[in-house]
Amino acid sequence: MYKKEFKLCSNNNESKLYEEVKNGIKRREFKFVYQPKYNIKNGKLIGAEALIRWHKSNAVIIYPDSFVEKLEDNNLIYLIDYYTIEECLRKIYYWNNIYKDNLVPISINLSKSTLMRVDFIDTLEALIGIYNIDLKYLEFEITEREYVDYSIDNINNKIDKVRSMGIKVSLDDFGTGNLNLSFSMNIDIDTIKIDRSLINKIGQNKKIDYLLRFMIDLANKNNINLVAEGIETEEQIKFLINTGYELGQGYYFSKPINVDVFEKKYLLHKND
């Protein structure tokens, strides 16, 4: 049973919201599906994004758009972020021991407020110390949606510490949030992910087509990778390839899939 409309603690009480999420984590109600990322020119798998789902005890599956924003508004999103980081490290450690030759980088969403927490680097280092994986297989996708009142220098300082560990950092959902193009290009990141809301307008809005051409040129000059999200049609693929894009994800290639399917399809057998 799936449900997108879901109310956490209808009275919006922060302490009750905290307890509800902590109990959900304790009961391991938060699970993950994986959406593959591809080289769109040759169809080769180049990574996957871990997407969280809340499996409630009443068999309802809650999508993140029903709880993430509320957790951000109440400064509690770090609970989910820290849980996600540990679960991803645990999974990569497991996969490395079984599917080492076929392992690909796994990316996870990370809220800017979590990144900027005083305890973030210490917490991250502690988790890394437990699982001891090659950190080239971990990537953080920093969400653009959430607004935080920090300077570019402060954000870059945190990102530099993360990248110095060998973890790649992406800016997620470009085109939907509070950051403008100039700000995005001044953040020290490896990748910008173009939101599906822009990709869906390919061939329908000349301004969007121009922006996507401008973005690939600007990204190339700044040594930043671009990933097109939400690719669904042949027309979009042709435009992106002809424009110079190489990386993407979306239903055209694969919907998010559960861990068993991901392992059998991509990790059990070598994907050349």
PDB file of C-alpha atoms in Angstrom:
ATOM      1  CA  MET A   1       0.000   0.000   0.000  1.00  0.00           C
ATOM      2  CA  TYR A   2       1.391   3.380  -1.011  1.00  0.00           C
ATOM      3  CA  LYS A   3       0.441   6.760   0.322  1.00  0.00           C
ATOM      4  CA  LYS A   4       2.003  10.148  -0.340  1.00  0.00           C
ATOM      5  CA  GLU A   5      -0.171  12.281   1.924  1.00  0.00           C
ATOM      6  CA  PHE A   6       0.979  11.677   5.476  1.00  0.00           C
ATOM      7  CA  LYS A   7       0.914  13.773   8.630  1.00  0.00           C
ATOM      8  CA  LEU A   8       3.645  13.463  11.207  1.00  0.00           C
ATOM      9  CA  CYS A   9       2.440  14.528  14.642  1.00  0.00           C
ATOM     10  CA  SER A  10      -0.549  16.575  13.541  1.00  0.00           C
ATOM     11  CA  ASN A  11       0.107  19.114  16.300  1.00  0.00           C
ATOM     12  CA  ASN A  12       3.580  19.719  14.831  1.00  0.00           C
ATOM     13  CA  ASN A  13       5.147  19.185  18.275  1.00  0.00           C
ATOM     14  CA  GLU A  14       8.915  18.942  17.787  1.00  0.00           C
ATOM     15  CA  SER A  15       9.506  16.563  20.692  1.00  0.00           C
ATOM     16  CA  LYS A  16       6.811  14.161  19.506  1.00  0.00           C
ATOM     17  CA  LEU A  17       8.125  14.372  15.959  1.00  0.00           C
ATOM     18  CA  TYR A  18      11.601  13.565  17.260  1.00  0.00           C
ATOM     19  CA  GLU A  19      10.312  10.506  19.120  1.00  0.00           C
ATOM     20  CA  GLU A  20       8.324   9.280  16.128  1.00  0.00           C
ATOM     21  CA  VAL A  21      11.337   9.384  13.849  1.00  0.00           C
ATOM     22  CA  LYS A  22      13.688   7.916  16.465  1.00  0.00           C
ATOM     23  CA  ASN A  23      11.276   5.043  17.031  1.00  0.00           C
ATOM     24  CA  GLY A  24      11.000   4.507  13.287  1.00  0.00           C
ATOM     25  CA  ILE A  25      14.777   4.282  13.059  1.00  0.00           C
ATOM     26  CA  LYS A  26      14.936   1.915  16.035  1.00  0.00           C
ATOM     27  CA  ARG A  27      12.344  -0.354  14.419  1.00  0.00           C
ATOM     28  CA  ARG A  28      14.241  -0.112  11.094  1.00  0.00           C
ATOM     29  CA  GLU A  29      11.148   1.192   9.316  1.00  0.00           C
ATOM     30  CA  PHE A  30      13.266   3.338   6.986  1.00  0.00           C
ATOM     31  CA  LYS A  31      14.377   1.358   3.941  1.00  0.00           C
ATOM     32  CA  PHE A  32      15.972   2.171   0.610  1.00  0.00           C
ATOM     33  CA  VAL A  33      15.400   1.682  -3.085  1.00  0.00           C
ATOM     34  CA  TYR A  34      18.062   2.380  -5.697  1.00  0.00           C
ATOM     35  CA  GLN A  35      17.804   4.341  -8.924  1.00  0.00           C
ATOM     36  CA  PRO A  36      20.619   3.528 -11.358  1.00  0.00           C
ATOM     37  CA  LYS A  37      22.676   6.263 -13.007  1.00  0.00           C
ATOM     38  CA  TYR A  38      23.980   5.761 -16.520  1.00  0.00           C
ATOM     39  CA  ASN A  39      26.330   6.990 -19.147  1.00  0.00           C
ATOM     40  CA  ILE A  40      23.512   7.992 -21.486  1.00  0.00           C
ATOM     41  CA  LYS A  41      25.686   7.574 -24.582  1.00  0.00           C
ATOM     42  CA  ASN A  42      26.459   3.881 -24.103  1.00  0.00           C
ATOM     43  CA  GLY A  43      23.909   2.838 -21.470  1.00  0.00           C
ATOM     44  CA  LYS A  44      26.590   1.708 -19.010  1.00  0.00           C
ATOM     45  CA  LEU A  45      25.842   1.821 -15.295  1.00  0.00           C
ATOM     46  CA  ILE A  46      28.020   4.396 -13.526  1.00  0.00           C
ATOM     47  CA  GLY A  47      26.371   4.556 -10.096  1.00  0.00           C
ATOM     48  CA  ALA A  48      23.092   4.570  -8.205  1.00  0.00           C
ATOM     49  CA  GLU A  49      21.146   6.876  -5.911  1.00  0.00           C
ATOM     50  CA  ALA A  50      19.777   5.495  -2.646  1.00  0.00           C
ATOM     51  CA  LEU A  51      16.239   6.806  -2.024  1.00  0.00           C
ATOM     52  CA  ILE A  52      14.608   6.457   1.382  1.00  0.00           C
ATOM     53  CA  ARG A  53      11.102   5.153   2.083  1.00  0.00           C
ATOM     54  CA  TRP A  54       9.308   4.933   5.434  1.00  0.00           C
ATOM     55  CA  HIS A  55       7.635   1.544   5.857  1.00  0.00           C
ATOM     56  CA  LYS A  56       5.097   2.102   8.625  1.00  0.00           C
ATOM     57  CA  SER A  57       3.875  -0.753  10.788  1.00  0.00           C
ATOM     58  CA  ASN A  58       0.405  -0.505   9.205  1.00  0.00           C
ATOM     59  CA  ALA A  59       1.921  -1.522   5.832  1.00  0.00           C
ATOM     60  CA  VAL A  60       1.780   2.026   4.442  1.00  0.00           C
ATOM     61  CA  ILE A  61       4.900   3.139   2.559  1.00  0.00           C
ATOM     62  CA  ILE A  62       5.605   6.848   2.970  1.00  0.00           C
ATOM     63  CA  TYR A  63       7.569   8.733   0.330  1.00  0.00           C
ATOM     64  CA  PRO A  64      10.138  11.346   1.412  1.00  0.00           C
ATOM     65  CA  ASP A  65       8.142  14.278   0.015  1.00  0.00           C
ATOM     66  CA  SER A  66       5.710  13.625   2.862  1.00  0.00           C
ATOM     67  CA  PHE A  67       8.181  13.826   5.733  1.00  0.00           C
ATOM     68  CA  VAL A  68      11.539  15.337   4.702  1.00  0.00           C
ATOM     69  CA  GLU A  69      10.372  18.962   4.505  1.00  0.00           C
ATOM     70  CA  LYS A  70       8.697  18.782   7.900  1.00  0.00           C
ATOM     71  CA  LEU A  71      11.868  17.355   9.420  1.00  0.00           C
ATOM     72  CA  GLU A  72      13.875  20.162   7.797  1.00  0.00           C
ATOM     73  CA  ASP A  73      11.474  22.775   9.158  1.00  0.00           C
ATOM     74  CA  ASN A  74      11.882  21.347  12.666  1.00  0.00           C
ATOM     75  CA  ASN A  75      15.678  20.966  12.427  1.00  0.00           C
ATOM     76  CA  LEU A  76      15.375  17.187  12.730  1.00  0.00           C
ATOM     77  CA  ILE A  77      16.444  16.094   9.259  1.00  0.00           C
ATOM     78  CA  TYR A  78      19.869  15.179  10.661  1.00  0.00           C
ATOM     79  CA  LEU A  79      18.252  12.094  12.245  1.00  0.00           C
ATOM     80  CA  ILE A  80      17.424  10.719   8.813  1.00  0.00           C
ATOM     81  CA  ASP A  81      20.680  11.927   7.251  1.00  0.00           C
ATOM     82  CA  TYR A  82      22.907  10.255   9.845  1.00  0.00           C
ATOM     83  CA  TYR A  83      20.870   7.063   9.640  1.00  0.00           C
ATOM     84  CA  THR A  84      21.123   7.096   5.842  1.00  0.00           C
ATOM     85  CA  ILE A  85      24.893   7.627   5.910  1.00  0.00           C
ATOM     86  CA  GLU A  86      25.419   4.689   8.249  1.00  0.00           C
ATOM     87  CA  GLU A  87      23.111   2.396   6.301  1.00  0.00           C
ATOM     88  CA  CYS A  88      24.838   3.304   3.045  1.00  0.00           C
ATOM     89  CA  LEU A  89      28.285   2.668   4.530  1.00  0.00           C
ATOM     90  CA  ARG A  90      27.047  -0.657   5.874  1.00  0.00           C
ATOM     91  CA  LYS A  91      25.656  -1.661   2.487  1.00  0.00           C
ATOM     92  CA  ILE A  92      28.786  -0.632   0.573  1.00  0.00           C
ATOM     93  CA  TYR A  93      30.912  -2.610   3.066  1.00  0.00           C
ATOM     94  CA  TYR A  94      28.733  -5.669   2.467  1.00  0.00           C
ATOM     95  CA  TRP A  95      28.746  -5.274  -1.311  1.00  0.00           C
ATOM     96  CA  ASN A  96      32.494  -4.760  -1.374  1.00  0.00           C
ATOM     97  CA  ASN A  97      32.996  -8.151   0.244  1.00  0.00           C
ATOM     98  CA  ILE A  98      30.679  -9.959  -2.181  1.00  0.00           C
ATOM     99  CA  TYR A  99      30.477  -7.963  -5.427  1.00  0.00           C
ATOM    100  CA  LYS A 100      33.781  -6.072  -5.293  1.00  0.00           C
ATOM    101  CA  ASP A 101      34.491  -6.203  -9.046  1.00  0.00           C
ATOM    102  CA  ASN A 102      31.076  -4.760  -9.927  1.00  0.00           C
ATOM    103  CA  LEU A 103      30.667  -2.177  -7.171  1.00  0.00           C
ATOM    104  CA  VAL A 104      29.644   1.331  -8.297  1.00  0.00           C
ATOM    105  CA  PRO A 105      29.404   4.607  -6.353  1.00  0.00           C
ATOM    106  CA  ILE A 106      26.259   5.050  -4.275  1.00  0.00           C
ATOM    107  CA  SER A 107      24.932   8.551  -3.676  1.00  0.00           C
ATOM    108  CA  ILE A 108      22.699   9.687  -0.838  1.00  0.00           C
ATOM    109  CA  ASN A 109      20.820  12.906  -0.175  1.00  0.00           C
ATOM    110  CA  LEU A 110      22.270  15.198   2.473  1.00  0.00           C
ATOM    111  CA  SER A 111      20.519  18.312   3.737  1.00  0.00           C
ATOM    112  CA  LYS A 112      22.594  21.476   3.937  1.00  0.00           C
ATOM    113  CA  SER A 113      21.610  21.946   7.583  1.00  0.00           C
ATOM    114  CA  THR A 114      23.081  18.534   8.412  1.00  0.00           C
ATOM    115  CA  LEU A 115      26.275  19.338   6.511  1.00  0.00           C
ATOM    116  CA  MET A 116      26.634  22.549   8.538  1.00  0.00           C
ATOM    117  CA  ARG A 117      26.052  20.947  11.948  1.00  0.00           C
ATOM    118  CA  VAL A 118      28.925  21.356  14.392  1.00  0.00           C
ATOM    119  CA  ASP A 119      29.093  17.587  14.929  1.00  0.00           C
ATOM    120  CA  PHE A 120      28.852  16.576  11.253  1.00  0.00           C
ATOM    121  CA  ILE A 121      32.526  15.926  10.462  1.00  0.00           C
ATOM    122  CA  ASP A 122      33.123  14.103  13.755  1.00  0.00           C
ATOM    123  CA  THR A 123      30.043  11.953  13.233  1.00  0.00           C
ATOM    124  CA  LEU A 124      31.022  11.183   9.655  1.00  0.00           C
ATOM    125  CA  GLU A 125      34.577  10.245  10.632  1.00  0.00           C
ATOM    126  CA  ALA A 126      33.285   7.981  13.401  1.00  0.00           C
ATOM    127  CA  LEU A 127      30.985   6.126  10.998  1.00  0.00           C
ATOM    128  CA  ILE A 128      33.727   5.809   8.398  1.00  0.00           C
ATOM    129  CA  GLY A 129      35.989   4.345  11.084  1.00  0.00           C
ATOM    130  CA  ILE A 130      33.479   1.580  11.756  1.00  0.00           C
ATOM    131  CA  TYR A 131      33.042   0.404   8.173  1.00  0.00           C
ATOM    132  CA  ASN A 132      36.435   1.246   6.635  1.00  0.00           C
ATOM    133  CA  ILE A 133      35.381   1.317   2.972  1.00  0.00           C
ATOM    134  CA  ASP A 134      36.952   2.901  -0.065  1.00  0.00           C
ATOM    135  CA  LEU A 135      35.213   6.294   0.004  1.00  0.00           C
ATOM    136  CA  LYS A 136      35.266   6.636  -3.772  1.00  0.00           C
ATOM    137  CA  TYR A 137      32.076   4.557  -3.595  1.00  0.00           C
ATOM    138  CA  LEU A 138      30.214   7.166  -1.528  1.00  0.00           C
ATOM    139  CA  GLU A 139      28.741  10.431  -2.795  1.00  0.00           C
ATOM    140  CA  PHE A 140      26.672  13.109  -1.048  1.00  0.00           C
ATOM    141  CA  GLU A 141      23.944  14.889  -2.983  1.00  0.00           C
ATOM    142  CA  ILE A 142      23.343  18.177  -1.189  1.00  0.00           C
ATOM    143  CA  THR A 143      19.761  19.248  -1.650  1.00  0.00           C
ATOM    144  CA  GLU A 144      19.242  22.700  -3.150  1.00  0.00           C
ATOM    145  CA  ARG A 145      15.704  22.988  -1.807  1.00  0.00           C
ATOM    146  CA  GLU A 146      16.561  23.757   1.819  1.00  0.00           C
ATOM    147  CA  TYR A 147      17.544  27.321   2.714  1.00  0.00           C
ATOM    148  CA  VAL A 148      20.317  27.852   5.261  1.00  0.00           C
ATOM    149  CA  ASP A 149      21.886  31.136   6.283  1.00  0.00           C
ATOM    150  CA  TYR A 150      25.554  30.373   5.689  1.00  0.00           C
ATOM    151  CA  SER A 151      28.103  32.064   3.464  1.00  0.00           C
ATOM    152  CA  ILE A 152      29.661  30.357   0.452  1.00  0.00           C
ATOM    153  CA  ASP A 153      32.978  30.286   2.328  1.00  0.00           C
ATOM    154  CA  ASN A 154      31.462  28.473   5.298  1.00  0.00           C
ATOM    155  CA  ILE A 155      29.729  25.917   3.081  1.00  0.00           C
ATOM    156  CA  ASN A 156      32.851  25.393   0.991  1.00  0.00           C
ATOM    157  CA  ASN A 157      34.916  24.852   4.127  1.00  0.00           C
ATOM    158  CA  LYS A 158      32.691  21.930   5.128  1.00  0.00           C
ATOM    159  CA  ILE A 159      32.568  20.551   1.597  1.00  0.00           C
ATOM    160  CA  ASP A 160      36.360  20.722   1.320  1.00  0.00           C
ATOM    161  CA  LYS A 161      36.680  18.603   4.464  1.00  0.00           C
ATOM    162  CA  VAL A 162      34.295  16.029   3.022  1.00  0.00           C
ATOM    163  CA  ARG A 163      36.025  15.928  -0.348  1.00  0.00           C
ATOM    164  CA  SER A 164      39.442  15.630   1.307  1.00  0.00           C
ATOM    165  CA  MET A 165      38.241  12.271   2.658  1.00  0.00           C
ATOM    166  CA  GLY A 166      37.660  11.069  -0.904  1.00  0.00           C
ATOM    167  CA  ILE A 167      33.882  11.536  -0.895  1.00  0.00           C
ATOM    168  CA  LYS A 168      32.407  13.243  -3.955  1.00  0.00           C
ATOM    169  CA  VAL A 169      29.826  15.971  -3.471  1.00  0.00           C
ATOM    170  CA  SER A 170      26.957  16.891  -5.795  1.00  0.00           C
ATOM    171  CA  LEU A 171      24.391  19.684  -5.806  1.00  0.00           C
ATOM    172  CA  ASP A 172      20.999  18.015  -6.219  1.00  0.00           C
ATOM    173  CA  ASP A 173      17.791  19.276  -7.857  1.00  0.00           C
ATOM    174  CA  PHE A 174      19.322  22.305  -9.572  1.00  0.00           C
ATOM    175  CA  GLY A 175      16.556  24.577 -10.792  1.00  0.00           C
ATOM    176  CA  THR A 176      14.076  24.054  -7.955  1.00  0.00           C
ATOM    177  CA  GLY A 177      15.462  25.702  -4.839  1.00  0.00           C
ATOM    178  CA  ASN A 178      16.929  28.801  -3.307  1.00  0.00           C
ATOM    179  CA  LEU A 179      20.349  28.832  -4.967  1.00  0.00           C
ATOM    180  CA  ASN A 180      20.995  30.795  -8.137  1.00  0.00           C
ATOM    181  CA  LEU A 181      23.377  29.819 -10.927  1.00  0.00           C
ATOM    182  CA  SER A 182      26.174  32.066  -9.692  1.00  0.00           C
ATOM    183  CA  PHE A 183      25.975  30.611  -6.179  1.00  0.00           C
ATOM    184  CA  SER A 184      25.939  27.060  -7.498  1.00  0.00           C
ATOM    185  CA  MET A 185      29.022  27.609  -9.629  1.00  0.00           C
ATOM    186  CA  ASN A 186      30.909  28.993  -6.627  1.00  0.00           C
ATOM    187  CA  ILE A 187      30.297  25.942  -4.452  1.00  0.00           C
ATOM    188  CA  ASP A 188      33.213  23.478  -4.520  1.00  0.00           C
ATOM    189  CA  ILE A 189      31.355  20.455  -5.842  1.00  0.00           C
ATOM    190  CA  ASP A 190      32.047  17.646  -8.267  1.00  0.00           C
ATOM    191  CA  THR A 191      28.629  17.390  -9.904  1.00  0.00           C
ATOM    192  CA  ILE A 192      25.427  19.358 -10.480  1.00  0.00           C
ATOM    193  CA  LYS A 193      22.222  17.379 -10.994  1.00  0.00           C
ATOM    194  CA  ILE A 194      19.720  19.092 -13.287  1.00  0.00           C
ATOM    195  CA  ASP A 195      16.217  18.691 -11.884  1.00  0.00           C
ATOM    196  CA  ARG A 196      13.587  16.794 -13.837  1.00  0.00           C
ATOM    197  CA  SER A 197      11.388  19.901 -13.935  1.00  0.00           C
ATOM    198  CA  LEU A 198      13.857  21.345 -16.455  1.00  0.00           C
ATOM    199  CA  ILE A 199      14.481  18.097 -18.328  1.00  0.00           C
ATOM    200  CA  ASN A 200      10.727  17.631 -18.809  1.00  0.00           C
ATOM    201  CA  LYS A 201      10.550  20.931 -20.723  1.00  0.00           C
ATOM    202  CA  ILE A 202      13.125  19.945 -23.352  1.00  0.00           C
ATOM    203  CA  GLY A 203      11.723  20.746 -26.799  1.00  0.00           C
ATOM    204  CA  GLN A 204       8.797  22.650 -25.258  1.00  0.00           C
ATOM    205  CA  ASN A 205      10.511  25.739 -23.879  1.00  0.00           C
ATOM    206  CA  LYS A 206      13.273  27.439 -25.863  1.00  0.00           C
ATOM    207  CA  LYS A 207      14.570  29.236 -22.780  1.00  0.00           C
ATOM    208  CA  ILE A 208      15.037  25.928 -20.980  1.00  0.00           C
ATOM    209  CA  ASP A 209      16.787  24.450 -24.022  1.00  0.00           C
ATOM    210  CA  TYR A 210      19.128  27.442 -24.037  1.00  0.00           C
ATOM    211  CA  LEU A 211      19.760  27.154 -20.294  1.00  0.00           C
ATOM    212  CA  LEU A 212      20.677  23.471 -20.634  1.00  0.00           C
ATOM    213  CA  ARG A 213      23.123  24.289 -23.446  1.00  0.00           C
ATOM    214  CA  PHE A 214      24.582  27.126 -21.377  1.00  0.00           C
ATOM    215  CA  MET A 215      24.907  24.852 -18.326  1.00  0.00           C
ATOM    216  CA  ILE A 216      26.938  22.184 -20.129  1.00  0.00           C
ATOM    217  CA  ASP A 217      29.298  24.829 -21.490  1.00  0.00           C
ATOM    218  CA  LEU A 218      29.706  26.466 -18.089  1.00  0.00           C
ATOM    219  CA  ALA A 219      30.168  23.127 -16.336  1.00  0.00           C
ATOM    220  CA  ASN A 220      32.852  22.012 -18.778  1.00  0.00           C
ATOM    221  CA  LYS A 221      34.772  25.242 -18.218  1.00  0.00           C
ATOM    222  CA  ASN A 222      34.590  24.738 -14.444  1.00  0.00           C
ATOM    223  CA  ASN A 223      35.387  20.995 -14.489  1.00  0.00           C
ATOM    224  CA  ILE A 224      31.978  20.076 -13.058  1.00  0.00           C
ATOM    225  CA  ASN A 225      29.998  17.017 -14.119  1.00  0.00           C
ATOM    226  CA  LEU A 226      26.310  17.379 -15.004  1.00  0.00           C
ATOM    227  CA  VAL A 227      23.706  14.678 -14.418  1.00  0.00           C
ATOM    228  CA  ALA A 228      20.286  15.006 -16.060  1.00  0.00           C
ATOM    229  CA  GLU A 229      17.530  13.751 -13.735  1.00  0.00           C
ATOM    230  CA  GLY A 230      14.102  12.466 -14.680  1.00  0.00           C
ATOM    231  CA  ILE A 231      14.848  11.427 -18.267  1.00  0.00           C
ATOM    232  CA  GLU A 232      11.735   9.810 -19.709  1.00  0.00           C
ATOM    233  CA  THR A 233      11.700  10.141 -23.503  1.00  0.00           C
ATOM    234  CA  GLU A 234      13.781   9.462 -26.595  1.00  0.00           C
ATOM    235  CA  GLU A 235      13.503  13.145 -27.512  1.00  0.00           C
ATOM    236  CA  GLN A 236      15.122  14.150 -24.227  1.00  0.00           C
ATOM    237  CA  ILE A 237      17.939  11.641 -24.693  1.00  0.00           C
ATOM    238  CA  LYS A 238      18.714  12.881 -28.212  1.00  0.00           C
ATOM    239  CA  PHE A 239      18.747  16.515 -27.131  1.00  0.00           C
ATOM    240  CA  LEU A 240      21.005  15.807 -24.130  1.00  0.00           C
ATOM    241  CA  ILE A 241      23.491  13.721 -26.100  1.00  0.00           C
ATOM    242  CA  ASN A 242      23.602  16.236 -28.950  1.00  0.00           C
ATOM    243  CA  THR A 243      24.120  19.027 -26.421  1.00  0.00           C
ATOM    244  CA  GLY A 244      27.058  17.237 -24.794  1.00  0.00           C
ATOM    245  CA  TYR A 245      25.541  15.608 -21.723  1.00  0.00           C
ATOM    246  CA  GLU A 246      26.918  12.201 -20.801  1.00  0.00           C
ATOM    247  CA  LEU A 247      25.328  11.282 -17.459  1.00  0.00           C
ATOM    248  CA  GLY A 248      21.701  10.787 -16.496  1.00  0.00           C
ATOM    249  CA  GLN A 249      19.008   8.857 -14.699  1.00  0.00           C
ATOM    250  CA  GLY A 250      15.270   8.478 -15.006  1.00  0.00           C
ATOM    251  CA  TYR A 251      12.414   6.175 -15.947  1.00  0.00           C
ATOM    252  CA  TYR A 252      13.712   5.977 -19.523  1.00  0.00           C
ATOM    253  CA  PHE A 253      16.441   3.745 -18.119  1.00  0.00           C
ATOM    254  CA  SER A 254      15.053   2.435 -14.841  1.00  0.00           C
ATOM    255  CA  LYS A 255      12.647   3.232 -12.056  1.00  0.00           C
ATOM    256  CA  PRO A 256      13.984   3.003  -8.495  1.00  0.00           C
ATOM    257  CA  ILE A 257      14.310  -0.697  -7.664  1.00  0.00           C
ATOM    258  CA  ASN A 258      14.572  -2.628  -4.426  1.00  0.00           C
ATOM    259  CA  VAL A 259      17.902  -3.857  -3.172  1.00  0.00           C
ATOM    260  CA  ASP A 260      17.435  -7.469  -4.260  1.00  0.00           C
ATOM    261  CA  VAL A 261      16.706  -6.478  -7.848  1.00  0.00           C
ATOM    262  CA  PHE A 262      19.611  -4.028  -7.883  1.00  0.00           C
ATOM    263  CA  GLU A 263      22.028  -6.670  -6.646  1.00  0.00           C
ATOM    264  CA  LYS A 264      20.892  -9.344  -9.090  1.00  0.00           C
ATOM    265  CA  LYS A 265      20.724  -7.065 -12.111  1.00  0.00           C
ATOM    266  CA  TYR A 266      23.840  -4.958 -11.612  1.00  0.00           C
ATOM    267  CA  LEU A 267      26.176  -6.389  -8.979  1.00  0.00           C
ATOM    268  CA  LEU A 268      25.901 -10.144  -9.429  1.00  0.00           C
ATOM    269  CA  HIS A 269      27.006  -9.942 -13.063  1.00  0.00           C
ATOM    270  CA  LYS A 270      29.586  -7.602 -14.541  1.00  0.00           C
ATOM    271  CA  ASN A 271      28.026  -4.721 -16.484  1.00  0.00           C
ATOM    272  CA  ASP A 272      30.228  -3.959 -19.461  1.00  0.00           C
TER     273      ASP A 272
END
